[in-house]
Each structure stands twice: as C-alpha cells, then as structure tokens.
Coordinates of C-alpha atoms and ligand atoms in Angstrom, one line a residue:
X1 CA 246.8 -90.6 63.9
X2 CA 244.7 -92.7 60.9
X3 CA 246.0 -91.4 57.5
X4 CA 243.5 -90.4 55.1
X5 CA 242.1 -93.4 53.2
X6 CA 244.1 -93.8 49.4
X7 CA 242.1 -92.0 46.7
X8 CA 241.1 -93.7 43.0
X9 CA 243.0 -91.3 41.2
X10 CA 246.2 -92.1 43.6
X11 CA 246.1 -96.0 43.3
X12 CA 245.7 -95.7 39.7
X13 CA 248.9 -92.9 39.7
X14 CA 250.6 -95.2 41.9
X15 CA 249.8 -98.8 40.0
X16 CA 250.8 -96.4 36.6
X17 CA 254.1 -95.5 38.3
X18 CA 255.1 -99.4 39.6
X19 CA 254.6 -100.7 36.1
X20 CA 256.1 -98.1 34.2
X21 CA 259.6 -98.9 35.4
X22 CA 259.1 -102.4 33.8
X23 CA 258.7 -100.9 30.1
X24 CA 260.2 -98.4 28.4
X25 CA 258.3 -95.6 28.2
X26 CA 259.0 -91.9 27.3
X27 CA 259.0 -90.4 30.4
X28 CA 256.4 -87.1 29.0
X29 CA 253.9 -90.3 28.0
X30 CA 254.1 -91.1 31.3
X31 CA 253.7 -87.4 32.9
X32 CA 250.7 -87.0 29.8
X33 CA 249.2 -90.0 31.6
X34 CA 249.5 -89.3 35.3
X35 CA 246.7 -86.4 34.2
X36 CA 243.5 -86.3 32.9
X37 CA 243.2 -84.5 29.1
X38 CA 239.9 -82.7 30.5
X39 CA 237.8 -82.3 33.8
X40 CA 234.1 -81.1 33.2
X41 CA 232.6 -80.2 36.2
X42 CA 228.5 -79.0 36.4
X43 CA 226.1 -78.3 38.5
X44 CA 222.4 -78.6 38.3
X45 CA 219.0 -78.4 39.7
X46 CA 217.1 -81.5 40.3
X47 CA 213.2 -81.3 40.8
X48 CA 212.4 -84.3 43.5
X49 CA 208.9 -85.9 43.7
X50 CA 207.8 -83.8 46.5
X51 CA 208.5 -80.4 44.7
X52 CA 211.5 -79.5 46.1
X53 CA 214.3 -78.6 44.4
X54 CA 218.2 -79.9 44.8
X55 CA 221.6 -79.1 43.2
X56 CA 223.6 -81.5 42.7
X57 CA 226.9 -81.9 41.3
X58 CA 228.0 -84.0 38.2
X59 CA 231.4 -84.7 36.6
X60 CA 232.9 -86.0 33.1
X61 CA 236.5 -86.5 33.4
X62 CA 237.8 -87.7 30.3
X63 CA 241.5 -88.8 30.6
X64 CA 243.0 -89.7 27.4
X65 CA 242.2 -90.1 23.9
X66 CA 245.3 -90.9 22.1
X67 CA 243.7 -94.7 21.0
X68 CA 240.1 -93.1 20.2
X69 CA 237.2 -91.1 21.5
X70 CA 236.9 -91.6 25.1
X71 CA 234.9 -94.0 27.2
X72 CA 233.7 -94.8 30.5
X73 CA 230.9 -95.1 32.5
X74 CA 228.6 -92.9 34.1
X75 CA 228.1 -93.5 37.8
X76 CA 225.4 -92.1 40.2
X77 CA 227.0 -92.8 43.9
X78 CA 226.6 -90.8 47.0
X79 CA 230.8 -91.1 46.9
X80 CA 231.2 -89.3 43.6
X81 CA 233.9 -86.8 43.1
X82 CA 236.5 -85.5 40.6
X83 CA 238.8 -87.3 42.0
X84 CA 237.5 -90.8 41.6
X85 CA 236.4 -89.8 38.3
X86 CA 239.9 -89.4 37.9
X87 CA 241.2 -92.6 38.7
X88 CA 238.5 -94.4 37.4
X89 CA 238.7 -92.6 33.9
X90 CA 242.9 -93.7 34.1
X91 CA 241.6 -97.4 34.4
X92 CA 239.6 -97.5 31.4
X93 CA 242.3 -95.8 29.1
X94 CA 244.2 -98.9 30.5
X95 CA 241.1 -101.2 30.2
X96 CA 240.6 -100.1 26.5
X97 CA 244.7 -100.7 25.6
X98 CA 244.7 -104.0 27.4
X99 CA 241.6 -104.7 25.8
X100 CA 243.0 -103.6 22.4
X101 CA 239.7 -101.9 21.5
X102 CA 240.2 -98.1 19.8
X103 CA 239.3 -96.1 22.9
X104 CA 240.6 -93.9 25.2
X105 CA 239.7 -94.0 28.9
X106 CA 236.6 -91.4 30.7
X107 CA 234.5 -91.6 33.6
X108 CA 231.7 -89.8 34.9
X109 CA 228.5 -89.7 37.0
X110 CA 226.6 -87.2 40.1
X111 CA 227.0 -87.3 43.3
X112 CA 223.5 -88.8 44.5
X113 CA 222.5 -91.6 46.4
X114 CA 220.8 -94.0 43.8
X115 CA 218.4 -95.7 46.4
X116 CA 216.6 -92.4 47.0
X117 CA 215.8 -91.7 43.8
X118 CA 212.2 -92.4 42.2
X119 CA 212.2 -93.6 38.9
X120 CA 210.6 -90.2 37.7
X121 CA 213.7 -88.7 39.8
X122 CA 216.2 -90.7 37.9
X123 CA 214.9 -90.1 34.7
X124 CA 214.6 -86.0 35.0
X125 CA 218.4 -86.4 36.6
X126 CA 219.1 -88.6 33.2
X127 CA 218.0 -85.9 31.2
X128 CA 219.4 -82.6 32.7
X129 CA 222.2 -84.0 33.4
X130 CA 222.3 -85.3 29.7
X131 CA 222.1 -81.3 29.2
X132 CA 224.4 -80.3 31.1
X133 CA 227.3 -82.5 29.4
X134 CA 225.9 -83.2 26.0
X135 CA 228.8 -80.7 24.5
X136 CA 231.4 -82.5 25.9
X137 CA 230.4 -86.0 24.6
X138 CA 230.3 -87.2 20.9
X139 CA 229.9 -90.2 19.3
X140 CA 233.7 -89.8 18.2
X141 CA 234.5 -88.2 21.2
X142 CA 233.5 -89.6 24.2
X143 CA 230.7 -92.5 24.6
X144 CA 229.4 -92.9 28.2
X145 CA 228.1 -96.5 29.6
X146 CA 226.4 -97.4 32.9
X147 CA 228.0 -98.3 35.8
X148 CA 227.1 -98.0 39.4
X149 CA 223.6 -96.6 40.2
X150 CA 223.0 -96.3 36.4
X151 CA 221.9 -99.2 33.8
X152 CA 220.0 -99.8 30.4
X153 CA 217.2 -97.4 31.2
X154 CA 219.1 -94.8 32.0
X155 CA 221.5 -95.2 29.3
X156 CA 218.2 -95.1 26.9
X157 CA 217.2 -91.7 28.4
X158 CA 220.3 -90.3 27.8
X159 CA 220.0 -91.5 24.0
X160 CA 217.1 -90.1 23.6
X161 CA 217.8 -86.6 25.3
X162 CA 220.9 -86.1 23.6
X163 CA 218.8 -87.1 20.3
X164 CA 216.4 -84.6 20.7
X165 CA 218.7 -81.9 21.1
X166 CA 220.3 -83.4 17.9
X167 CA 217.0 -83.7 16.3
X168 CA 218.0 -86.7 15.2
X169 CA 218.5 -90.0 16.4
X170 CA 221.7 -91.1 17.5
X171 CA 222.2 -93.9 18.2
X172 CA 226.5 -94.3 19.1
X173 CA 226.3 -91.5 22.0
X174 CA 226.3 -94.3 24.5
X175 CA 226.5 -97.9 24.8
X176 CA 224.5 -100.0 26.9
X177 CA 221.2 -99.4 26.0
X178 CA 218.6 -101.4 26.1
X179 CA 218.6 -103.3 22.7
X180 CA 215.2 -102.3 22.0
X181 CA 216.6 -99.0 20.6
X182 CA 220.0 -100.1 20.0
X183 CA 221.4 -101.9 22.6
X184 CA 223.3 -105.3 22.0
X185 CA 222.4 -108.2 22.9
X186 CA 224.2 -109.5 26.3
X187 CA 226.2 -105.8 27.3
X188 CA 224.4 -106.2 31.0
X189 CA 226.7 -109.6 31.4
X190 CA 229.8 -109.1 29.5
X191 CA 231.8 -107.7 32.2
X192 CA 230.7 -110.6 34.7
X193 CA 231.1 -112.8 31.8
X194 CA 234.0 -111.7 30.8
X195 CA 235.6 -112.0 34.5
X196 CA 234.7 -115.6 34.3
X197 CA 236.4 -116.6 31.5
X198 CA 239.4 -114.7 32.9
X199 CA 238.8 -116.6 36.3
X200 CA 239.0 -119.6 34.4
X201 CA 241.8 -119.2 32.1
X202 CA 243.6 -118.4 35.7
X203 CA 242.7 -121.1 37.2
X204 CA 244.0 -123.0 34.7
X205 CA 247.1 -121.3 34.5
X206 CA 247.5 -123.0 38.1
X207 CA 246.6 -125.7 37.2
X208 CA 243.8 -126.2 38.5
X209 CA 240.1 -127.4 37.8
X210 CA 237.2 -125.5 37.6
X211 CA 234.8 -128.1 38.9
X212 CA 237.0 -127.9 42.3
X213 CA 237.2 -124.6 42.8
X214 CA 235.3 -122.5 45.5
X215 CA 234.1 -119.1 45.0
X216 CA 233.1 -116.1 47.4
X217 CA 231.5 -113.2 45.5
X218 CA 231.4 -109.6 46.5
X219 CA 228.4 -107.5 45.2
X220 CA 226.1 -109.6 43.7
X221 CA 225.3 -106.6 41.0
X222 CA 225.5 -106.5 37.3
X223 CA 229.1 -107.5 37.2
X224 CA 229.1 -110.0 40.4
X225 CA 225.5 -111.9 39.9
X226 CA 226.6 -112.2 36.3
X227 CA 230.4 -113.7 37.4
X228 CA 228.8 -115.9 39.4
X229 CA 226.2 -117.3 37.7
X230 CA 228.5 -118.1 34.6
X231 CA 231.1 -119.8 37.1
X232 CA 228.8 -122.0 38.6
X233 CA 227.2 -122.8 34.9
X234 CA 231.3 -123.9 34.3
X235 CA 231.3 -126.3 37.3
X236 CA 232.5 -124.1 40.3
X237 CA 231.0 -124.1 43.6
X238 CA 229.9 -120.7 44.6
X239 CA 229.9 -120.8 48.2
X240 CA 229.1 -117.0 49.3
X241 CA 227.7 -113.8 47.8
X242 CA 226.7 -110.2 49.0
X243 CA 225.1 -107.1 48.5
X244 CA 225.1 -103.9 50.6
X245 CA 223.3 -105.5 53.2
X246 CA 225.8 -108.6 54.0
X247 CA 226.3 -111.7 52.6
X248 CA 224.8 -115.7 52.5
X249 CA 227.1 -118.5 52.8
X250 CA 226.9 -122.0 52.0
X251 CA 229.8 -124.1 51.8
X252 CA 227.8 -126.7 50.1
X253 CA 227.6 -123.9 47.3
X254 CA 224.7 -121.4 46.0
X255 CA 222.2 -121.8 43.7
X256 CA 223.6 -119.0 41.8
X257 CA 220.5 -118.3 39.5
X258 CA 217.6 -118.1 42.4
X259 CA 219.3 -115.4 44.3
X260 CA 218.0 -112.2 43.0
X261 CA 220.5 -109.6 41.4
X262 CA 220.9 -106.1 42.5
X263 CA 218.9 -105.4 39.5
X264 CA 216.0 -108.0 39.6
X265 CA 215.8 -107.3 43.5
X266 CA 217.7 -104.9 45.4
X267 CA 219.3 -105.5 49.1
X268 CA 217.6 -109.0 48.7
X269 CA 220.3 -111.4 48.8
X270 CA 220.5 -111.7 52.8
X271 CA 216.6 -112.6 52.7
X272 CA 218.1 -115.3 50.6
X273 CA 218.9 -117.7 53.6
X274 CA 219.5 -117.3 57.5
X275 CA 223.2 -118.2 56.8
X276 CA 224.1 -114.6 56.7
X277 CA 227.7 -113.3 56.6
X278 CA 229.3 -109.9 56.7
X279 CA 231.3 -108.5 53.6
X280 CA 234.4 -108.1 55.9
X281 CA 234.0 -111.7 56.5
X282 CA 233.1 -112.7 53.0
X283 CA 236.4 -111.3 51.9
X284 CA 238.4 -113.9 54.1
X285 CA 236.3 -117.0 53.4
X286 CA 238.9 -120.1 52.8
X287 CA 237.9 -120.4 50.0
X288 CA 239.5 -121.1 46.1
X289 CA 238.4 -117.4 44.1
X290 CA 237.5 -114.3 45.6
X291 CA 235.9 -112.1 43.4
X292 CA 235.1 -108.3 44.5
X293 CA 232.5 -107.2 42.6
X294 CA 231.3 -104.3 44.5
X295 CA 233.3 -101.0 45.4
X296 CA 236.8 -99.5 45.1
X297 CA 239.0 -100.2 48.1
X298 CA 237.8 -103.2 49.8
X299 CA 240.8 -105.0 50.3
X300 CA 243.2 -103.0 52.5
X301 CA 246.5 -103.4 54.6
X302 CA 244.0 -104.3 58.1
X303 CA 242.5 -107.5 55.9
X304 CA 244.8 -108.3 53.4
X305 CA 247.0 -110.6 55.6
X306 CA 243.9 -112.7 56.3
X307 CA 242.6 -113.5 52.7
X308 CA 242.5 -117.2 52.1
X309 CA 241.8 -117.5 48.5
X310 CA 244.5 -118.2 46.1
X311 CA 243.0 -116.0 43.2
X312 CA 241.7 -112.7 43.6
X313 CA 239.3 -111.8 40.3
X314 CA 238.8 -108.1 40.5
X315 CA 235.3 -107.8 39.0
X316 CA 234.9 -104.1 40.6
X317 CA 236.8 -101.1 39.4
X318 CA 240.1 -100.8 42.1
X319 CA 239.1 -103.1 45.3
X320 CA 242.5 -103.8 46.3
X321 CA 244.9 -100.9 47.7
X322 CA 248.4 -100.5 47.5
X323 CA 249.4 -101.5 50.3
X324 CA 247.2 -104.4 49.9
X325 CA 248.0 -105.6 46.7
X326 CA 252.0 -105.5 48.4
X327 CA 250.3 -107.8 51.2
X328 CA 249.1 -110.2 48.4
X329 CA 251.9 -110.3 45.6
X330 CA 254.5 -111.3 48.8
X331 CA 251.9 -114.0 49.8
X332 CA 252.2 -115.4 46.7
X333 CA 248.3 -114.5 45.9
X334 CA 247.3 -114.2 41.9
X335 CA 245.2 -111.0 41.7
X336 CA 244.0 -110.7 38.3
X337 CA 243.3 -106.8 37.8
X338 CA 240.2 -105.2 36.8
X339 CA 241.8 -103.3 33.9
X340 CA 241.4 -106.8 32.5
X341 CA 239.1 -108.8 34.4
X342 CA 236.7 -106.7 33.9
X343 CA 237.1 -105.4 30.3
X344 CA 234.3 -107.5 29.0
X345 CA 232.2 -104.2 29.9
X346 CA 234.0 -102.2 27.5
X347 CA 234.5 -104.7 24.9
X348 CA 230.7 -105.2 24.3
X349 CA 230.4 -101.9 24.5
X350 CA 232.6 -101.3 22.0
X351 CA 230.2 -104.0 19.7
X352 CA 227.3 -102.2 20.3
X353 CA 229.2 -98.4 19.3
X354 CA 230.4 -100.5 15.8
X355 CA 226.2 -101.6 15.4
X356 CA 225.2 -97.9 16.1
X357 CA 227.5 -96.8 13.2
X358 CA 226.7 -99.3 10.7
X359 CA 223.2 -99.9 11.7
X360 CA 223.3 -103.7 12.5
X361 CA 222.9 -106.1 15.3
X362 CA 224.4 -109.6 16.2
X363 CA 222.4 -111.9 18.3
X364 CA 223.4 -112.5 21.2
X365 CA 225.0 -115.8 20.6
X366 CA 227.3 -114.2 18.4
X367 CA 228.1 -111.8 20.9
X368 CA 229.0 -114.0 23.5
X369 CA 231.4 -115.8 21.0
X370 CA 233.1 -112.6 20.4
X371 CA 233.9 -111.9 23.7
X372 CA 235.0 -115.1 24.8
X373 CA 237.4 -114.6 21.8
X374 CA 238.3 -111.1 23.2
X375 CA 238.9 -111.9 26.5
X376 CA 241.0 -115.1 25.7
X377 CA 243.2 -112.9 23.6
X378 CA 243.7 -110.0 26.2
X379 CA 244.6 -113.2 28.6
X380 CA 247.0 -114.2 26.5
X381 CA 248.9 -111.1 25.7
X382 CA 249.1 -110.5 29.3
X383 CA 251.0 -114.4 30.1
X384 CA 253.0 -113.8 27.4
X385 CA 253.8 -110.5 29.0
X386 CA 254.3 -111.8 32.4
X387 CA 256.7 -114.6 31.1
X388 CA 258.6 -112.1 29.5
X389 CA 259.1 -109.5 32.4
X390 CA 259.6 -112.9 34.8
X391 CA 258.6 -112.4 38.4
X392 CA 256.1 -109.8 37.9
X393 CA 252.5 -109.7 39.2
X394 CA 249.5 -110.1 36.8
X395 CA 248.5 -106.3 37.6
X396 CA 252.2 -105.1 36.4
X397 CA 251.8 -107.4 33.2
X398 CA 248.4 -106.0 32.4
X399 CA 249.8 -102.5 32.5
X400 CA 252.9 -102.9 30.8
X401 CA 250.8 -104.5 28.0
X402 CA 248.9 -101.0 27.9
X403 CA 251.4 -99.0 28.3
X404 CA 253.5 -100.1 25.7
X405 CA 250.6 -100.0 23.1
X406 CA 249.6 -96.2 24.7
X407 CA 253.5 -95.6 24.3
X408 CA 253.5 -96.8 20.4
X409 CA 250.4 -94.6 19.7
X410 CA 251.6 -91.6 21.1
X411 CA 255.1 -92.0 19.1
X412 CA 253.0 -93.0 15.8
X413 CA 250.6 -89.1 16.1
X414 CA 253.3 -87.7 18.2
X415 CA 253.0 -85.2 21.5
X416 CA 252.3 -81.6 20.1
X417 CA 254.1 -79.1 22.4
Ligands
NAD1 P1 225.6 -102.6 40.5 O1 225.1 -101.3 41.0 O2 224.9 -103.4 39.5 O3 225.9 -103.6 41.7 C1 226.7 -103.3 42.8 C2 226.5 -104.4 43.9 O4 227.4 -104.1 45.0 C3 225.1 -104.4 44.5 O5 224.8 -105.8 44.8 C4 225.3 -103.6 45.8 O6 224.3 -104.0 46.8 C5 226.7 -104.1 46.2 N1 227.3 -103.1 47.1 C6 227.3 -101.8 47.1 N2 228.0 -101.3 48.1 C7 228.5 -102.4 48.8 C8 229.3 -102.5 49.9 N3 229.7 -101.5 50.6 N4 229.7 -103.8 50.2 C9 229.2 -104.8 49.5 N5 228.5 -104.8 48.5 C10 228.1 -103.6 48.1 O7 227.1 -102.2 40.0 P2 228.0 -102.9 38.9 O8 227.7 -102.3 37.6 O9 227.9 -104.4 39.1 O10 229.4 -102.4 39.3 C11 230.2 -103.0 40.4 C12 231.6 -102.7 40.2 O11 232.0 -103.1 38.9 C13 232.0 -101.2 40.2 O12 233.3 -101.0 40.7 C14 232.0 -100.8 38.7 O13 232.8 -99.7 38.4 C15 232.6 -102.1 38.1 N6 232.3 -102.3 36.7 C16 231.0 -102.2 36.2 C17 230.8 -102.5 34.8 C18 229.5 -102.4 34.2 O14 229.4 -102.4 33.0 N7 228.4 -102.4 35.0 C19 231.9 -102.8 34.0 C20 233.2 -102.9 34.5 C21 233.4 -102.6 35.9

C-alpha cells in the first residue's frame, strides 16, 4: 500500500514542530502557529474565449499577522487547494521573520491550469477574482505578489481592479507590479537573486570557490533562470537546467543568458540543445549545487539517497520532504531552506509596498544593493544561529531564528484569550 503523498501544510507543521524543540517557545505560540489566522475560500464564474462559462475555485489563506499585514503570493496552478495555501502561507510568516521585514505570512491563488488560459482569460480571471477577495486584502492587511502561473501583468490588473472599486488609485494592494505603475525596479529577479547570494555565502561557508563550483538548476522560471544567470555572472558553471518539459545538460556549462526563461519563452529550454535530460535525472547530476526552482516536493525518500550535490539551494517554495530532508541532513548534505533562500522575493517586495506608501522609487541599482545587504544579513543571523544551537541543520537554524522573533512579538502585543 503507497501512503498518500505529504501535503504543504504538513511539511511546514512538521519542519515548525522539529525546530521548535530547539528554542524556547510558549507552547500556545506554537499551537497559534500550527493554524492559519483565516481561510477565505470563493468561488467564481469564468467566461472562456469560446463563450462558455467555468467555476472555478480560489483561495486566500492568510496565516499570521502578528509582525504586520499579511503577505504571500497569489498562485494560479491546476494543484491549488486550501491546503497548500496553508502550508505555503506558514512559510512566508517564516520567510518574513527570517527575513526580518514587518509582515506576516499569506498565500493564495485558483485552481486553473495557467497554460490554458488566453491572455483575455487571465485577465477577466485577474479581475473577478480580484472581486471576489478584494475585502479580505488591504494595503495594511494583506498584500498579494505573483508567484506560480501569475506575474507583473497580472499583479497590474489586480491594482487596477481593486483601484477601481476604491475609486482611487492604490498603489500598496500588491507588490510586484510592473514598474510602469508602481512596480520596483528588479522584484522579477530578487528571489533568484537573492538565492544566489545565499548560494554563495554557502559556498563559502565550505570553503569553497565559486568559480569551481557546478550547478544543476530545476525550473528555469522567474526564480530559477534568474538564480542561474546571476551564478554564472559570479563565475559558476551551470551545467543543467529544466522546465516542465525536461532538462539540457552540458557539463562544459550553459550559456545561462541565451536559454529562454519560462517567461521570455515557455516549455523552450529542451529546444535549447539535443542534450536533453529528465528532471528526475537533473536532481541527481554530480554535480557541486543543486538548486530546485520549480515545485513543492521534488526531492523525496525514493531519490534522496542518490543526490550528488553537496548543497542543496531551495529556490522553490518546499521541494524537499521530510523524510528527504532526514535522507540529506544524515548524509551530511547542506540544504539551505527556502524560508531564506528564497526571501529575496519578499524582501523587494517589501521595497516596492514602502515606495507605494511614500510615493517614491529607487532605481534599480539601488535596489539590488539593498538586497544583497538584506540577504547577507538574514545569512548571517542564521550562522550565528546554527553555531549557537551546534549540530543543527541550516533549515532548523532558519526557523529557530523566526521563531524566536514570532515568539518576542507575540509576548510584546500579547495572545488575547
Ligand atoms: P514560474 O512559473 O516563473 O517558473 C516555474 C518553472 O518551473 C517553469 O520553468 C516551469 O516550466 C517549471 N516547472 C513547472 N513544473 C515543473 C515540473 N514538474 N518539473 C520541472 N519543472 C517544472 O514560477 P516561479 O515564480 O519561478 O516559482 C517557482 C517556485 O519558486 C515556486 O515554488 C514558487 O512558490 C517559488 N517562489 C517564487 C517567488 C516569486 O516571486 N516568483 C518567490 C519565492 C519563491
């Protein structure tokens, strides 16, 4: 009998859980955060090209606001529920604490498979859907972003629907715009910038050099095209990439920029060269970083035995399972979370929310300076909390470095009965 494959929500119960019993924690902070605050669940009629009419099913889960107004993305996936809403949203309060910016942790999106939608489709879905959450978000409340399936455009039709209802325009409802109307400069690469720089302050934590290492990326999306682009502008040799589709391979490594993105060209990167791989294989390339950049749940207990690299970069939200990330931490593997390899996201985001309210922009120069500062700093907290705690994985440092500032926050307002 195969046992039901783990859920979002109960890797990020059970990663909650390990790491508490390193810090201590009020143990009704840790039941407050082992549930989300809210669940928002609606459903609503999409008109497609042809005429017909659909209803689909959206969610807003937002999990905990005890730092600030929730945030999290908004993803448009065949695979979403409320459950992985649920886990997800328990990341980014985690991602935000690590991260040290004021906000609490959401996540969101419809269940509906991106690739069939027009762009007339995803825009009328933007905008009812827009409609059907617009009183549970607020620009102090809760600030969606794109993530899977979603992106600037549709974080610019969501600005303007919820404007129009407003009848005014506001800006703050959601970061990631384009930066025509608001967006900042560089939010589409922070989060595969900023799990660069995390790759390599790690690798130099082992000390080891940049220009030597080999990397194998996995979804060569926003996050993974922009992770390895910027670690092969910093000397590494990226050596395989994927999409959906499968994967190319070249262990004379990639010329990171030609490939086209998800986003410049979708399901292109196996027309990139015959040398075609399969993710599964791709996951278990000897190679120096692996970086999975694509979906939740990737590395498992049937592949984790067989990973070659010494550093795993989790540039998606919750690739690596439980029993998989027990597979790893005995084999002596670094696997630098998401909840702060990948916080770049949030960080910019959180730039872009502080422009919105005061009504100014940095270029983008001076963005990218600011989260390389950000992300160096979130490093650095976590090593020093990892050499504290001794013997603990970089996942359990990351948490216990969030926990204890969730921990502090909810002694400083209190928990009203
Ligand atoms: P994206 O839609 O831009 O790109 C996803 C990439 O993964 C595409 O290349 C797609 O073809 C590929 N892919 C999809 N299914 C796959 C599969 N089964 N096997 C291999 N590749 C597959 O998405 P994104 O925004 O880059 O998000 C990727 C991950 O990063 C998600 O887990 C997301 O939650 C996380 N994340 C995104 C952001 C953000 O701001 N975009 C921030 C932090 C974390």
């Amino acid at each position: 009998m195969t046992s039901e494959p783990e859920t979002a929500r109960e890797r990020a119960v059970h990663q909650l859980e390990h790491a508490a019993d390193l810090v201590d924690i009020d143990p009704t902070i840790l039941q407050r955060l082992k549930h989300p605050q809210r669940s928002h669940k609606v459903t609503m009629p999409l008109k497609r090209d042809s005429g017909e009419v659909e209803m689909l099913e959206g969610y807003r889960v937002q999990h905990d606001d005890v730092r600030g107004p929730y945030k999290g993305g908004l993803r448009y996936s065949s695979h979403v529920t409320e459950e992985e809403c649920t886990g997800l949203g328990m990341w980014m309060t985690f991602k935000c604490a690590v991260a040290d910016v004021p906000f609490g942790g959401a996540k969101g999106g419809v269940a509906v498979d991106p690739h069939g939608l027009s762009d007339a489709e995803h825009e009328r879905l933007t905008r009812r859907f827009t409609k059907s959450i617009r009183r549970y978000i607020g620009v102090n409340f809760d600030i969606p972003a794109p993530d899977m399936g979603t992106g600037a455009r549709t974080m610019s039709w969501m600005m303007d629907t919820y404007s129009v209802y407003e009848d005014e325009t506001v800006r703050g409802i959601v970061t990631g715009k384009s930066p025509d109307v608001g967006g900042v400069h560089g939010r589409e690469e922070s989060p595969g910038v900023g799990a660069s720089i995390v790759a390599q302050r790690a690798l130099e934590h082992l000390d080891r050099e940049v220009e030597d290492a080999t990397v194998a990326v996995q979804g060569f999306g926003s996050v993974g095209a922009n992770a390895a682009r910027h670690l092969d502008d910093a000397g590494a040799s990226v050596v395989a990439v994927s999409d959906a589709e499968g994967g190319v391979y070249d262990p004379d490594g990639l010329p990171t920029h030609e490939i086209p993105s998800y986003e410049e060209e979708p399901g292109a990167v196996t027309s990139y060269s015959a040398d075609t791989i399969s993710n599964e294989e791709l996951l278990t390339l000897d190679v120096d970083v692996l970086v999975p950049a694509a979906i939740g749940g990737v590395l498992t207990a049937d592949n984790a035995d067989d990973v070659q690299a010494e550093l795993v970069v989790e540039g998606a939200n919750g690739p690596t399972t439980g029993e998989a990330d027990d597979i790893l931490y005995e084999r002596d593997v670094d696997v630098v979370p998401d909840i702060l390899a990948n916080a770049g996201g949030v960080t910019a985001s959180y730039f872009e929310w502080l422009h919105g309210r005061n009504q100014r922009k940095w270029p983008k120069d001076k963005v990218m300076e600011e989260l390389e500062k950000e992300m160096n700093s979130s490093w650095d907290d976590v090593v020093t909390k990892k050499d504290e705690l001794e013997d603990v994985s970089w996942r359990d440092a990351s948490y216990a470095v969030a926990l204890e500032r969730l921990a502090i926050a909810y002694s400083e307002r209190g928990m009203w009965p």
